[in-house]
JSON list of C-alpha atoms in Angstrom, two decimals:
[
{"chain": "A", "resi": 597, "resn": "UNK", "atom": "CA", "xyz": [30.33, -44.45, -43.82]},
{"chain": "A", "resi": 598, "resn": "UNK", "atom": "CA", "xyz": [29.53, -41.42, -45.92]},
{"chain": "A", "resi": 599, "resn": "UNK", "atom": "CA", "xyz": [27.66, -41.58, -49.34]},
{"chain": "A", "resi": 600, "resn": "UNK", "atom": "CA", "xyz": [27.38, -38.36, -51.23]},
{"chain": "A", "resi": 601, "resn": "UNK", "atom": "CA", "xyz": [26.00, -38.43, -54.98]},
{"chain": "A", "resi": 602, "resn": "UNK", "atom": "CA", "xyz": [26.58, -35.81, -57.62]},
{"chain": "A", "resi": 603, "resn": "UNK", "atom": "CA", "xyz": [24.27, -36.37, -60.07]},
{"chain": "A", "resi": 604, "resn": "UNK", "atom": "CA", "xyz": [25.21, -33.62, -62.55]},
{"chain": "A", "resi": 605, "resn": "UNK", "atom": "CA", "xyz": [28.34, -35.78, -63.64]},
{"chain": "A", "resi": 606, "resn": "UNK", "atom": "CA", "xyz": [27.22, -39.34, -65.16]},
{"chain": "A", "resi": 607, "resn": "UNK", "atom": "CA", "xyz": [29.64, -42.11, -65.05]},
{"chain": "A", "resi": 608, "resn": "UNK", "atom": "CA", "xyz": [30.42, -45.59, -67.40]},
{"chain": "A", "resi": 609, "resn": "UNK", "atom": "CA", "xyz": [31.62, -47.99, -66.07]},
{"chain": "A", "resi": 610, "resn": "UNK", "atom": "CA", "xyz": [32.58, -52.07, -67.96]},
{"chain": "A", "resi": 611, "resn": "UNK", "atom": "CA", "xyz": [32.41, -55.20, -66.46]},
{"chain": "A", "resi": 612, "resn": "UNK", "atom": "CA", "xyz": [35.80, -56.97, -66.26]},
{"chain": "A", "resi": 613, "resn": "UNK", "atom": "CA", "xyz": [35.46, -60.95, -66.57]},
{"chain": "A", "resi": 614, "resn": "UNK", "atom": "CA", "xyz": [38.91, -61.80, -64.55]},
{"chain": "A", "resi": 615, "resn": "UNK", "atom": "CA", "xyz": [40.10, -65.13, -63.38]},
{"chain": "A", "resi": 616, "resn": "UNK", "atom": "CA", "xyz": [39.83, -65.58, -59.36]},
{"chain": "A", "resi": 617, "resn": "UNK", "atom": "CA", "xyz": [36.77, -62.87, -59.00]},
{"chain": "A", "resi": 618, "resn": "UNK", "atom": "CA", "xyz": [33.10, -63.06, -60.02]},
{"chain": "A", "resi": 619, "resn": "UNK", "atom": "CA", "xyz": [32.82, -59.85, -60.62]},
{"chain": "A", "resi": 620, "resn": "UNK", "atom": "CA", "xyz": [34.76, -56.43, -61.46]},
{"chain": "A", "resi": 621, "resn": "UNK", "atom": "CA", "xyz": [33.08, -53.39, -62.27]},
{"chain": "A", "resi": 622, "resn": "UNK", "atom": "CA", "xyz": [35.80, -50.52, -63.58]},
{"chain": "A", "resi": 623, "resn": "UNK", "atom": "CA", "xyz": [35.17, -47.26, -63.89]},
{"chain": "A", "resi": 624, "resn": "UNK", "atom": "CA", "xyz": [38.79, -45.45, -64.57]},
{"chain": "A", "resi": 625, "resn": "UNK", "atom": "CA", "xyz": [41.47, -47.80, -65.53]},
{"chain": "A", "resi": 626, "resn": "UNK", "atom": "CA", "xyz": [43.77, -44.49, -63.83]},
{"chain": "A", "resi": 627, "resn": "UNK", "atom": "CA", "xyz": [46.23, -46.53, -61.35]},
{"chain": "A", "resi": 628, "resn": "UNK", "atom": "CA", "xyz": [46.72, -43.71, -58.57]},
{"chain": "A", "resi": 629, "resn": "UNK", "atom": "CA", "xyz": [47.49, -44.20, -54.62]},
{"chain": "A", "resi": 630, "resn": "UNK", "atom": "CA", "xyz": [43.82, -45.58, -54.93]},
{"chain": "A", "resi": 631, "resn": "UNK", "atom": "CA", "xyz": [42.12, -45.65, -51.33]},
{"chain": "A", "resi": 632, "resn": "UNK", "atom": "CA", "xyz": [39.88, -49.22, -50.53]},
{"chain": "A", "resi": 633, "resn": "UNK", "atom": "CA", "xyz": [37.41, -49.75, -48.66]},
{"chain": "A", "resi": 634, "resn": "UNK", "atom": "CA", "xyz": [35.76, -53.49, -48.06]},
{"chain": "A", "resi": 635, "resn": "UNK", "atom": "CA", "xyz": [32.51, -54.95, -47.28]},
{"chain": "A", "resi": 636, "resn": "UNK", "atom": "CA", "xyz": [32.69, -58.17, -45.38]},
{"chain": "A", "resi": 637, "resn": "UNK", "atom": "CA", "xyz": [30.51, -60.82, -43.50]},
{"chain": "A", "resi": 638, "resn": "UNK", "atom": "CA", "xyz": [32.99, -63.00, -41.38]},
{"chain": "A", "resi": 639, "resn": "UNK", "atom": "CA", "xyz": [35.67, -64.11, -43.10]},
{"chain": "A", "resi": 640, "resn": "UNK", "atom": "CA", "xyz": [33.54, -65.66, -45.84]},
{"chain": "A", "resi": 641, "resn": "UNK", "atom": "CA", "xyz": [32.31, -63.30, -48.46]},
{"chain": "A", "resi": 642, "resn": "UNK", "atom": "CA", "xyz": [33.56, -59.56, -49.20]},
{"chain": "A", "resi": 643, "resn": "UNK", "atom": "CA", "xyz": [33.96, -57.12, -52.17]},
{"chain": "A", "resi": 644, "resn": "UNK", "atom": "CA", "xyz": [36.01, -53.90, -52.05]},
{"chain": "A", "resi": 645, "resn": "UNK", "atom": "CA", "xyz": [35.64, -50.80, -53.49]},
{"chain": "A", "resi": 646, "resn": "UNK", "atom": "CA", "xyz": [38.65, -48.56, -54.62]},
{"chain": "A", "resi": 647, "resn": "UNK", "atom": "CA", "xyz": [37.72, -44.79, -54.64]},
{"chain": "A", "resi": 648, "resn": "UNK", "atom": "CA", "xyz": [39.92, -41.64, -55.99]},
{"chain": "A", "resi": 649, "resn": "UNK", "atom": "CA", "xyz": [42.31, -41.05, -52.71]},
{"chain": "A", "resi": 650, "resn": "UNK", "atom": "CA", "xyz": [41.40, -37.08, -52.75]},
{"chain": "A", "resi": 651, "resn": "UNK", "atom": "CA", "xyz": [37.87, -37.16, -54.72]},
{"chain": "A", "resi": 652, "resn": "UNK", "atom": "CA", "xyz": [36.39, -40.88, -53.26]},
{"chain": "A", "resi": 653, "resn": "UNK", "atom": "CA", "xyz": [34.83, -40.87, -56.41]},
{"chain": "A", "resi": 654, "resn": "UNK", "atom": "CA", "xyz": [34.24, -44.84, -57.14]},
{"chain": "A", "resi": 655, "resn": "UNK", "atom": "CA", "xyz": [36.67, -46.56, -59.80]},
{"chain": "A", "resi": 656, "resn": "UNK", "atom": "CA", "xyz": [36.64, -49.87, -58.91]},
{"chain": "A", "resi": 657, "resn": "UNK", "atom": "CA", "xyz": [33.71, -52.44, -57.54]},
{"chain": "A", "resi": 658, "resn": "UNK", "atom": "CA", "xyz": [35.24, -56.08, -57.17]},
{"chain": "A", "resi": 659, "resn": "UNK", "atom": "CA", "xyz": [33.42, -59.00, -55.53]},
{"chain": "A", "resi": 660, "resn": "UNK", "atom": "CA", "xyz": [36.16, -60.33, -53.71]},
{"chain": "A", "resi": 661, "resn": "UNK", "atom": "CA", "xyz": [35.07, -63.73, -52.20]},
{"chain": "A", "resi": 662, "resn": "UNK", "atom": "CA", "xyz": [31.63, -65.20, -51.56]},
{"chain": "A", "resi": 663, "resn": "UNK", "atom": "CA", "xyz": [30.33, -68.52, -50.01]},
{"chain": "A", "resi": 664, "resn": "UNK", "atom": "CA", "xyz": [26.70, -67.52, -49.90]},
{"chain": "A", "resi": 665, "resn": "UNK", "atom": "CA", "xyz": [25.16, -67.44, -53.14]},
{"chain": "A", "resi": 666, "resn": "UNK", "atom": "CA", "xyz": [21.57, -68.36, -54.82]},
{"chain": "A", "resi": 667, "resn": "UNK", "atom": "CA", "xyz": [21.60, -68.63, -59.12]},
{"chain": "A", "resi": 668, "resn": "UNK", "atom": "CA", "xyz": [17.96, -67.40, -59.51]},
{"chain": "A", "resi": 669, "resn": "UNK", "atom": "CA", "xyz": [16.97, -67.86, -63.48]},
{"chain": "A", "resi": 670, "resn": "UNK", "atom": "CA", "xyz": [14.85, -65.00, -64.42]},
{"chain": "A", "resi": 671, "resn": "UNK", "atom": "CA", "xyz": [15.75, -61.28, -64.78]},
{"chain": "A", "resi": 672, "resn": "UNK", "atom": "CA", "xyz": [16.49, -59.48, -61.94]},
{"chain": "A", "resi": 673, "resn": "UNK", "atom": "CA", "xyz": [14.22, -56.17, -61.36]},
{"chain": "A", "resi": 674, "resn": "UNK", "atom": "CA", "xyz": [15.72, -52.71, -61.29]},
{"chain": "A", "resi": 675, "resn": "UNK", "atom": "CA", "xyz": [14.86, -50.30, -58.49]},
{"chain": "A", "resi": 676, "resn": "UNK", "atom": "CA", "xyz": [14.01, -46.64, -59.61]},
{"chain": "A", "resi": 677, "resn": "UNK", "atom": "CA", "xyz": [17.19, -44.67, -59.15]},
{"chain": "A", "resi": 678, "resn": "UNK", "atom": "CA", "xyz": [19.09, -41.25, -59.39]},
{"chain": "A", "resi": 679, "resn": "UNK", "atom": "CA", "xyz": [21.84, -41.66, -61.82]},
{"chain": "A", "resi": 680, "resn": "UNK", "atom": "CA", "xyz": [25.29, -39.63, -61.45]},
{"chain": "A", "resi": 681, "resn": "UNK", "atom": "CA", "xyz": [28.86, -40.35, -58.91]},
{"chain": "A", "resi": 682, "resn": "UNK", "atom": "CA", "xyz": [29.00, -41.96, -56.06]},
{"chain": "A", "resi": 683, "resn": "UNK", "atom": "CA", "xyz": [31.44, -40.38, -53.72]},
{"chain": "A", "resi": 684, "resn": "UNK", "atom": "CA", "xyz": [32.06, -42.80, -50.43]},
{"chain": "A", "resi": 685, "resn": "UNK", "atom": "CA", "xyz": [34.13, -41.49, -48.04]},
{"chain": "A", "resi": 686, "resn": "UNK", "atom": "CA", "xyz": [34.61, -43.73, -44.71]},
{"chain": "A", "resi": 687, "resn": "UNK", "atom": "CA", "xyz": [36.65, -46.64, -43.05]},
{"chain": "A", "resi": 688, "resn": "UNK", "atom": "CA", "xyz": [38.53, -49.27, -44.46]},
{"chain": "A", "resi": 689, "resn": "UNK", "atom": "CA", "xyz": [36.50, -51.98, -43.33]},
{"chain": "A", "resi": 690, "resn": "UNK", "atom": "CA", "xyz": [32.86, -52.15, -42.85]},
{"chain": "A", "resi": 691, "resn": "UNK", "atom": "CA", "xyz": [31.40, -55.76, -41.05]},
{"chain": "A", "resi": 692, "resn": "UNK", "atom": "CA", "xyz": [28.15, -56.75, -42.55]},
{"chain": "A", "resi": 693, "resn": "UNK", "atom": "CA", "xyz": [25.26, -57.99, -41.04]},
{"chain": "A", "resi": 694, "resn": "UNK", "atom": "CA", "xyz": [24.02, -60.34, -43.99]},
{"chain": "A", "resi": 695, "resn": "UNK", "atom": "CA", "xyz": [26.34, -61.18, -46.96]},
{"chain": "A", "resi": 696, "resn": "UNK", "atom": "CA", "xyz": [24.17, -63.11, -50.11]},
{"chain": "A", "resi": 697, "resn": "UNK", "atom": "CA", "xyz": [24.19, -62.77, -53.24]},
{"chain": "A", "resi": 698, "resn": "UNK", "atom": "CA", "xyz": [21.72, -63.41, -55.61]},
{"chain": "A", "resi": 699, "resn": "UNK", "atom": "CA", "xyz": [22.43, -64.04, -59.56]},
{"chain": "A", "resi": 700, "resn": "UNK", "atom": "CA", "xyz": [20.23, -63.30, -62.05]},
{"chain": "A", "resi": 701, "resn": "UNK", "atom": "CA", "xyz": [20.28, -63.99, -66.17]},
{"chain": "A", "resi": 702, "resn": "UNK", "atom": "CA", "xyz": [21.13, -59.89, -66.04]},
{"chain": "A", "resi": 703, "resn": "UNK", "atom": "CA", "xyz": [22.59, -59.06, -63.12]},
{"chain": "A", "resi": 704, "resn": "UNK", "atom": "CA", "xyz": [23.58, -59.72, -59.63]},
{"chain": "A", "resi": 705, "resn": "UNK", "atom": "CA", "xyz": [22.42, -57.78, -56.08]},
{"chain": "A", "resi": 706, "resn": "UNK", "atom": "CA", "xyz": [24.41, -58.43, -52.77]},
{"chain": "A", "resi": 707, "resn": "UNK", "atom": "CA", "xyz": [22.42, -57.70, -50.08]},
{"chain": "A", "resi": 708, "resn": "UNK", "atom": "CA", "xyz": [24.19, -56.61, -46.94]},
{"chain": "A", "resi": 709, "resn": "UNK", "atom": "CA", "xyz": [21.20, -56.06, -44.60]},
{"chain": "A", "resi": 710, "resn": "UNK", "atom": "CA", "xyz": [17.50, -56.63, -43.77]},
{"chain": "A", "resi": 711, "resn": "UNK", "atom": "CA", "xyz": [17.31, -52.74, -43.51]},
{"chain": "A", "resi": 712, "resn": "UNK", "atom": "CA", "xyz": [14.56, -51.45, -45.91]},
{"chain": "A", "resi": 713, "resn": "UNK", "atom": "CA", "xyz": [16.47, -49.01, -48.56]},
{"chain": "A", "resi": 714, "resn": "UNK", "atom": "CA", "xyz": [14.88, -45.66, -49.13]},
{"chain": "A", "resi": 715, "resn": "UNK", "atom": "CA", "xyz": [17.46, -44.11, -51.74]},
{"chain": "A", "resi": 716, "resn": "UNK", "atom": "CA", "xyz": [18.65, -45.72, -54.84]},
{"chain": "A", "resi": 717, "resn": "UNK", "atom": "CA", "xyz": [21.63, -43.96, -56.24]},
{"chain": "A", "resi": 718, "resn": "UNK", "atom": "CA", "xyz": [23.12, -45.50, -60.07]},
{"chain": "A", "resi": 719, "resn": "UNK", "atom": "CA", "xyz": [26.49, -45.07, -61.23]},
{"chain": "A", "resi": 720, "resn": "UNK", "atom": "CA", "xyz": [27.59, -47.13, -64.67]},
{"chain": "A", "resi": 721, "resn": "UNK", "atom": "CA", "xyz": [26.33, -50.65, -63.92]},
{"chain": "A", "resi": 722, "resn": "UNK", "atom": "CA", "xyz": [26.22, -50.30, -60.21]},
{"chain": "A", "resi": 723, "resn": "UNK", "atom": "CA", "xyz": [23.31, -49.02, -57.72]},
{"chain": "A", "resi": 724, "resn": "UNK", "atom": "CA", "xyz": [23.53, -48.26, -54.18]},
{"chain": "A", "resi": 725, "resn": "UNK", "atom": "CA", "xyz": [20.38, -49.09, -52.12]},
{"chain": "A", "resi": 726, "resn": "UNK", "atom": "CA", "xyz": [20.56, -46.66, -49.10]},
{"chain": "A", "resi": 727, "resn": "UNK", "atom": "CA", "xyz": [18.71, -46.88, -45.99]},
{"chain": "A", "resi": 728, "resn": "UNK", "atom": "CA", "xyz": [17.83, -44.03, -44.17]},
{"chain": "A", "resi": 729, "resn": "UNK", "atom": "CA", "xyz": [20.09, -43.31, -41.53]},
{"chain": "A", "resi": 730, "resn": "UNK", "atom": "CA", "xyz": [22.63, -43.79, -44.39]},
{"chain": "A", "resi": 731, "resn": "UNK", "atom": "CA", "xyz": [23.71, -47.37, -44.50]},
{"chain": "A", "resi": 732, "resn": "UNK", "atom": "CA", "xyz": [24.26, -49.29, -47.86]},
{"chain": "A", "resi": 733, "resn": "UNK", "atom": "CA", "xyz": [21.68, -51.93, -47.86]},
{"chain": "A", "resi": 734, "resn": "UNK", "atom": "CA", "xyz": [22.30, -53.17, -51.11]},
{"chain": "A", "resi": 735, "resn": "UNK", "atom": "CA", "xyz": [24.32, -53.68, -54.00]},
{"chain": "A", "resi": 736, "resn": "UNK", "atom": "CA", "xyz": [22.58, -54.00, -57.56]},
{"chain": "A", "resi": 737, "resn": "UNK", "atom": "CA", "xyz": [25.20, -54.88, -60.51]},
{"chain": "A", "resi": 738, "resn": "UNK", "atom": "CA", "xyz": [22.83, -54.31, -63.62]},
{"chain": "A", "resi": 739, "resn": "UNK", "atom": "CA", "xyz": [23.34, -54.90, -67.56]},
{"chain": "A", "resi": 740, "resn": "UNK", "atom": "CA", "xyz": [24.93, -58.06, -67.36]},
{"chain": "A", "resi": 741, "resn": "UNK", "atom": "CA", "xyz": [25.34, -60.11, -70.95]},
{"chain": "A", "resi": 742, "resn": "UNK", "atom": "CA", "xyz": [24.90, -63.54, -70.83]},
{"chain": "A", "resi": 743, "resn": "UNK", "atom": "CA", "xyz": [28.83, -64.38, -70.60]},
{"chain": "A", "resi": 744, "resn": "UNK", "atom": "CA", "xyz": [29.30, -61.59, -67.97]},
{"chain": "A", "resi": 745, "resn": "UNK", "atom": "CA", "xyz": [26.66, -63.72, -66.09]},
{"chain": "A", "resi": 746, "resn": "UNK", "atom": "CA", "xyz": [28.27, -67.03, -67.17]},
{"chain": "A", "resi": 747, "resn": "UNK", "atom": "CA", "xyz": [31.75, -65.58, -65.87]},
{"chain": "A", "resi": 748, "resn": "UNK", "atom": "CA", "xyz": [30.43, -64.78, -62.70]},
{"chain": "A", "resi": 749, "resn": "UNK", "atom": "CA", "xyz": [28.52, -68.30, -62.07]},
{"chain": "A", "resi": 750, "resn": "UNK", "atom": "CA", "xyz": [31.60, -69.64, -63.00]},
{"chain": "A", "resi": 751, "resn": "UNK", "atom": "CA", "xyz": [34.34, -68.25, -60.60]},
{"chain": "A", "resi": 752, "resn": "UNK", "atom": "CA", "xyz": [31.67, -68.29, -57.58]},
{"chain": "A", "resi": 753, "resn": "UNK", "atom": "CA", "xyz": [30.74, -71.56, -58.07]},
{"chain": "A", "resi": 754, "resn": "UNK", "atom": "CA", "xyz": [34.61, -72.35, -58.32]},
{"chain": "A", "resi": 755, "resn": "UNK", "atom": "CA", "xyz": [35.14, -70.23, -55.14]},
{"chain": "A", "resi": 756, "resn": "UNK", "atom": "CA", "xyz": [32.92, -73.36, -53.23]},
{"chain": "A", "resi": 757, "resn": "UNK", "atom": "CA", "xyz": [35.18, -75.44, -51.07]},
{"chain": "A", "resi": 758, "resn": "UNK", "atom": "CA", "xyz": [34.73, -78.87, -51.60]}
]
């Protein structure tokens, strides 16, 4: 996988609260041949990201599905980042070592492996935690309101099998 990060254009991005996913980050609502790329652990928890087909600049973060899960009530921390674009540019499925995702009263952060990240890259509500040889460590989804958080505790906590 290939991260790149242009931090001389800064991006928005709004948190979408849609039935079935606990958690959609858009940043273009533009509908093109998008290009996606997912993040899974098994077949039990995954989110995909859709990137520009000829830019892979990110326009879409959605947590797809996730069975591992910890509510943690108190406000998440924020790494120091670079804010800008993210550009990813690899293959359409990546296999994670660790899938779990932690809620907080502000935010969420998916960590995909025990890999210490040395780069923090921002883009809208989303950060990147990069190790360094390059692999995406972590996933921070920051500025939450307290309904985008309630949305989100909702649908996972729905997601649960019985």
């Amino acid at each position: 996988m290939e991260y790149k990060f242009d931090a001389s254009i800064q991006m928005e991005s709004t948190f979408v609260a849609e039935e079935y996913f606990a958690a959609i980050i858009n940043f273009s609502p533009e509908e093109l041949n998008n290009h996606f790329i997912e993040f899974k652990y098994n077949n039990t928890d995954m989110f995909e990201i859709s990137v520009h087909p000829e830019t892979h600049v990110i326009k879409r973060f959605t947590l797809t599905l996730c069975n591992h899960f910890t509510v943690i009530d108190k406000d998440m921390s924020v790494p120091i980042c670079t804010d800008g674009t993210i550009i990813i540019d690899g293959p359409d499925t990546t296999e994670c070592e660790t899938f779990m995702v932690n809620l907080y009263n502000n935010g969420m952060l998916i960590k995909l492996s025990d890999e210490e990240p040395k780069f923090y890259y921002k883009s809208g509500n989303i950060i990147f935690a990069i190790s360094d040889n390059g692999k995406l460590t972590k996933v921070y989804i920051i500025n939450l309101t307290k309904t985008d958080v309630n949305h989100a505790k909702n649908e996972l906590y729905l997601g649960i099998e019985p």
